Amino acid sequence: LSTVAFVGLGNLGSPLCARICAETDHDVRVFDADSSKTQEQARQHGIWLVGGSLPLPAQAGGKPMACQLVVDERGQEVARYDKLHLFDVDVADSHGSYRESRDYDFGDQVVCIDSPVGRLGLSICYDVRFPELYQALRAQGAELIVVPAAFTAVTGAAHWEVLLRSRAIETQCWVLAANQVGEHPNGRQTYGHSCLIDPWGAVQQCLAAGEGVVTGTLAPEQLQSVRERMPITRHRRFAPSLLHRDPQT
């Protein structure tokens, strides 16, 4: 059995987060945090951490990227995912218009890696609306897919859980999603409801609001059973692919 823990915190240096790192005995944690504190906490407590999204310099110049980092127990970066889908939408809330591409550039790679809890697929927030990315992660062997996010109160209430459960059902993967919650200084409101969903699409744990932790046990036999009883990858008639194209077209 593999165990995981994750929190949705804006500040990885908060007392609650430090206590969680020190007192819970788990293999991988998913945080909404900054890169330096992610490395510091991973090294201090001897754990793997997944942090995102983080504004980091583009690897080949240009705008920064909205990134997700995976850091091992030594504080070493073992993977980086640059967000593929940027949030350029209009929402019926106090903020109104969101144009992520004004500040960030688009990623172009699917990232799935080996980890202490099996094959780990990386995604961020708005990505969850694009099932083809999750099919590509499953094709690369994903068993657990993480989704750090800042879903708004409006879009979260309407779509957050149904999207996460759909991605879990379609990929037959565990989905671990840490979402920001509360009112931000600019008036933006986020939905919370960080949760762990199993490969059958059942919500195993959910933290509706506030700072906190959700823990869960990922049983390999449950994953194998779901996939054997309903072998959808063998039945699929359309192969997943990532199209390299200009996102503006």
Short mmCIF file of C-alpha atoms in Angstrom, two decimals, residues 1-232:
data_model
loop_
_atom_site.label_atom_id
_atom_site.label_comp_id
_atom_site.label_asym_id
_atom_site.label_seq_id
_atom_site.Cartn_x
_atom_site.Cartn_y
_atom_site.Cartn_z
CA LEU A 1 0.00 0.00 0.00
CA SER A 2 1.12 3.56 -0.71
CA THR A 3 -0.02 6.55 1.30
CA VAL A 4 -0.21 10.20 0.30
CA ALA A 5 -1.02 13.49 1.95
CA PHE A 6 -1.65 16.91 0.49
CA VAL A 7 -2.67 20.39 1.51
CA GLY A 8 -3.92 23.47 -0.29
CA LEU A 9 -1.96 26.32 1.28
CA GLY A 10 -0.76 29.59 -0.16
CA ASN A 11 2.33 29.54 2.07
CA LEU A 12 4.35 26.39 2.52
CA GLY A 13 6.06 28.02 5.48
CA SER A 14 2.87 28.25 7.53
CA PRO A 15 2.84 26.59 10.99
CA LEU A 16 0.11 24.17 9.91
CA CYS A 17 2.08 23.03 6.89
CA ALA A 18 5.25 22.54 8.92
CA ARG A 19 3.29 20.48 11.46
CA ILE A 20 1.78 18.35 8.69
CA CYS A 21 5.21 17.66 7.22
CA ALA A 22 6.64 16.76 10.61
CA GLU A 23 3.78 14.68 12.02
CA THR A 24 2.32 12.73 9.08
CA ASP A 25 4.09 9.67 7.77
CA HIS A 26 3.44 9.66 4.04
CA ASP A 27 5.42 9.20 0.85
CA VAL A 28 4.31 12.15 -1.30
CA ARG A 29 2.53 15.42 -0.53
CA VAL A 30 1.01 17.90 -2.97
CA PHE A 31 1.21 21.58 -2.09
CA ASP A 32 0.22 24.91 -3.59
CA ALA A 33 3.48 26.66 -2.75
CA ASP A 34 6.70 28.38 -3.83
CA SER A 35 9.77 26.56 -5.11
CA SER A 36 12.32 27.47 -2.43
CA LYS A 37 10.07 26.41 0.45
CA THR A 38 9.09 23.26 -1.42
CA GLN A 39 12.75 22.24 -1.59
CA GLU A 40 13.39 23.30 2.00
CA GLN A 41 10.49 21.32 3.44
CA ALA A 42 11.23 18.24 1.34
CA ARG A 43 14.84 18.18 2.49
CA GLN A 44 14.00 18.93 6.13
CA HIS A 45 11.41 16.18 6.47
CA GLY A 46 12.78 13.61 4.01
CA ILE A 47 9.67 13.51 1.79
CA TRP A 48 8.70 14.05 -1.83
CA LEU A 49 6.69 17.22 -2.54
CA VAL A 50 4.71 18.36 -5.57
CA GLY A 51 4.34 22.17 -5.78
CA GLY A 52 2.34 24.27 -8.19
CA SER A 53 1.64 26.32 -9.89
CA LEU A 54 4.80 28.41 -9.66
CA PRO A 55 5.83 31.29 -11.97
CA LEU A 56 9.28 30.24 -13.16
CA PRO A 57 11.49 31.50 -16.00
CA ALA A 58 10.96 29.90 -19.36
CA GLN A 59 13.58 27.30 -20.15
CA ALA A 60 14.24 28.89 -23.55
CA GLY A 61 13.53 32.57 -22.85
CA GLY A 62 10.29 34.51 -23.33
CA LYS A 63 7.48 34.76 -20.79
CA PRO A 64 7.59 32.78 -17.55
CA MET A 65 5.72 29.52 -17.35
CA ALA A 66 3.10 28.36 -14.85
CA CYS A 67 5.06 25.39 -13.51
CA GLN A 68 4.65 22.36 -11.34
CA LEU A 69 7.75 20.98 -9.63
CA VAL A 70 8.35 17.59 -8.12
CA VAL A 71 11.06 17.55 -5.46
CA ASP A 72 12.50 14.42 -3.86
CA GLU A 73 13.45 13.79 -0.23
CA ARG A 74 16.87 15.39 -0.78
CA GLY A 75 15.30 18.63 -1.99
CA GLN A 76 16.35 17.89 -5.58
CA GLU A 77 14.05 18.71 -8.49
CA VAL A 78 13.13 15.49 -10.28
CA ALA A 79 10.48 16.81 -12.67
CA ARG A 80 9.01 20.02 -14.02
CA TYR A 81 5.70 20.41 -15.83
CA ASP A 82 4.85 23.63 -17.67
CA LYS A 83 1.08 24.20 -17.80
CA LEU A 84 -0.38 23.35 -21.20
CA HIS A 85 -3.74 25.11 -20.97
CA LEU A 86 -3.85 28.75 -19.84
CA PHE A 87 -6.94 30.24 -18.22
CA ASP A 88 -8.16 32.89 -20.70
CA VAL A 89 -11.86 33.09 -19.81
CA ASP A 90 -14.62 35.37 -18.56
CA VAL A 91 -16.29 34.39 -15.29
CA ALA A 92 -19.40 35.85 -13.67
CA ASP A 93 -17.62 36.91 -10.48
CA SER A 94 -16.13 40.11 -9.04
CA HIS A 95 -12.92 39.61 -11.01
CA GLY A 96 -14.73 39.11 -14.30
CA SER A 97 -11.93 38.55 -16.81
CA TYR A 98 -8.98 36.18 -16.54
CA ARG A 99 -6.18 36.24 -19.12
CA GLU A 100 -3.39 33.97 -17.94
CA SER A 101 -1.62 34.12 -21.31
CA ARG A 102 -0.87 37.82 -20.81
CA ASP A 103 1.68 36.85 -18.18
CA TYR A 104 2.61 33.26 -19.02
CA ASP A 105 3.61 31.18 -22.00
CA PHE A 106 2.15 27.78 -22.95
CA GLY A 107 3.86 24.52 -22.10
CA ASP A 108 4.14 21.78 -24.70
CA GLN A 109 5.07 18.57 -22.89
CA VAL A 110 3.16 15.83 -21.08
CA VAL A 111 4.99 14.81 -17.88
CA CYS A 112 4.57 11.48 -16.08
CA ILE A 113 7.27 10.16 -13.76
CA ASP A 114 8.13 7.32 -11.40
CA SER A 115 7.57 8.20 -7.73
CA PRO A 116 7.26 6.47 -4.34
CA VAL A 117 3.51 6.11 -4.98
CA GLY A 118 3.82 4.76 -8.52
CA ARG A 119 3.61 6.51 -11.88
CA LEU A 120 2.73 10.14 -11.18
CA GLY A 121 1.02 12.30 -13.83
CA LEU A 122 1.26 16.09 -13.58
CA SER A 123 -1.41 18.67 -14.41
CA ILE A 124 -2.51 22.10 -13.18
CA CYS A 125 -5.95 23.64 -12.59
CA TYR A 126 -7.54 24.53 -15.98
CA ASP A 127 -5.89 21.45 -17.51
CA VAL A 128 -8.62 19.37 -15.89
CA ARG A 129 -11.09 20.54 -18.55
CA PHE A 130 -9.08 18.81 -21.28
CA PRO A 131 -9.48 15.01 -21.09
CA GLU A 132 -7.02 14.35 -23.90
CA LEU A 133 -4.15 15.43 -21.62
CA TYR A 134 -5.25 12.90 -19.00
CA GLN A 135 -5.54 10.18 -21.62
CA ALA A 136 -1.97 10.98 -22.66
CA LEU A 137 -0.88 10.66 -19.02
CA ARG A 138 -2.63 7.29 -18.76
CA ALA A 139 -0.88 6.20 -21.97
CA GLN A 140 2.42 7.02 -20.24
CA GLY A 141 1.48 4.73 -17.36
CA ALA A 142 -0.07 7.16 -14.87
CA GLU A 143 -1.54 5.64 -11.73
CA LEU A 144 -1.95 8.84 -9.71
CA ILE A 145 -2.63 12.24 -11.32
CA VAL A 146 -2.19 15.44 -9.29
CA VAL A 147 -4.11 18.68 -9.86
CA PRO A 148 -2.99 21.71 -7.80
CA ALA A 149 -5.50 24.43 -8.62
CA ALA A 150 -7.08 27.81 -7.94
CA PHE A 151 -10.59 27.14 -9.25
CA THR A 152 -12.82 30.15 -8.68
CA ALA A 153 -15.84 29.96 -6.40
CA VAL A 154 -18.16 30.21 -9.42
CA THR A 155 -16.50 27.64 -11.68
CA GLY A 156 -15.67 25.40 -8.74
CA ALA A 157 -19.25 25.15 -7.50
CA ALA A 158 -20.40 24.28 -11.01
CA HIS A 159 -17.65 22.01 -12.30
CA TRP A 160 -14.81 21.15 -9.88
CA GLU A 161 -15.93 17.79 -8.52
CA VAL A 162 -17.58 16.54 -11.71
CA LEU A 163 -14.45 17.29 -13.74
CA LEU A 164 -12.14 15.56 -11.28
CA ARG A 165 -14.37 12.52 -11.00
CA SER A 166 -14.66 12.35 -14.79
CA ARG A 167 -10.89 12.39 -15.23
CA ALA A 168 -10.52 9.65 -12.59
CA ILE A 169 -13.19 7.49 -14.24
CA GLU A 170 -11.87 7.98 -17.78
CA THR A 171 -8.26 7.24 -16.89
CA GLN A 172 -8.93 4.73 -14.11
CA CYS A 173 -6.37 6.61 -12.02
CA TRP A 174 -6.31 8.09 -8.56
CA VAL A 175 -6.77 11.88 -8.75
CA LEU A 176 -5.33 14.10 -6.02
CA ALA A 177 -6.44 17.73 -6.23
CA ALA A 178 -5.42 20.60 -3.90
CA ASN A 179 -7.47 23.74 -4.54
CA GLN A 180 -7.04 27.20 -3.01
CA VAL A 181 -9.92 28.49 -0.91
CA GLY A 182 -11.18 31.83 0.39
CA GLU A 183 -11.07 35.48 -0.62
CA HIS A 184 -7.83 36.84 -2.07
CA PRO A 185 -6.50 40.43 -1.72
CA ASN A 186 -7.71 41.36 -5.23
CA GLY A 187 -11.25 40.23 -4.40
CA ARG A 188 -10.98 36.93 -6.25
CA GLN A 189 -12.65 34.01 -4.48
CA THR A 190 -11.55 30.40 -4.79
CA TYR A 191 -13.60 27.29 -4.14
CA GLY A 192 -11.52 24.91 -2.03
CA HIS A 193 -12.84 21.33 -1.78
CA SER A 194 -9.41 19.69 -2.05
CA CYS A 195 -10.01 16.00 -2.53
CA LEU A 196 -8.76 12.51 -3.25
CA ILE A 197 -10.73 10.47 -5.80
CA ASP A 198 -10.28 6.77 -6.47
CA PRO A 199 -10.04 5.02 -9.89
CA TRP A 200 -13.77 4.20 -9.78
CA GLY A 201 -14.58 7.91 -9.45
CA ALA A 202 -15.57 7.89 -5.77
CA VAL A 203 -14.50 10.82 -3.60
CA GLN A 204 -12.50 9.24 -0.79
CA GLN A 205 -11.69 12.40 1.16
CA CYS A 206 -12.57 16.09 0.77
CA LEU A 207 -11.56 19.24 2.63
CA ALA A 208 -14.27 21.78 1.80
CA ALA A 209 -12.71 24.91 3.31
CA GLY A 210 -9.88 26.20 5.42
CA GLU A 211 -6.29 25.08 5.84
CA GLY A 212 -5.93 21.39 6.44
CA VAL A 213 -4.78 18.01 5.25
CA VAL A 214 -6.36 15.10 3.44
CA THR A 215 -4.74 11.68 3.65
CA GLY A 216 -5.45 8.50 1.78
CA THR A 217 -4.16 5.01 1.04
CA LEU A 218 -3.63 4.04 -2.59
CA ALA A 219 -4.17 0.30 -2.85
CA PRO A 220 -2.54 -1.18 -5.98
CA GLU A 221 -5.00 -4.07 -5.98
CA GLN A 222 -7.93 -1.64 -6.24
CA LEU A 223 -6.38 0.05 -9.24
CA GLN A 224 -5.66 -3.30 -10.89
CA SER A 225 -9.15 -4.60 -10.19
CA VAL A 226 -10.87 -1.57 -11.76
CA ARG A 227 -8.71 -1.78 -14.86
CA GLU A 228 -9.11 -5.55 -15.27
CA ARG A 229 -12.88 -5.57 -14.82
CA MET A 230 -13.38 -2.69 -17.26
CA PRO A 231 -10.41 -2.68 -19.71
CA ILE A 232 -11.22 0.59 -21.42
#
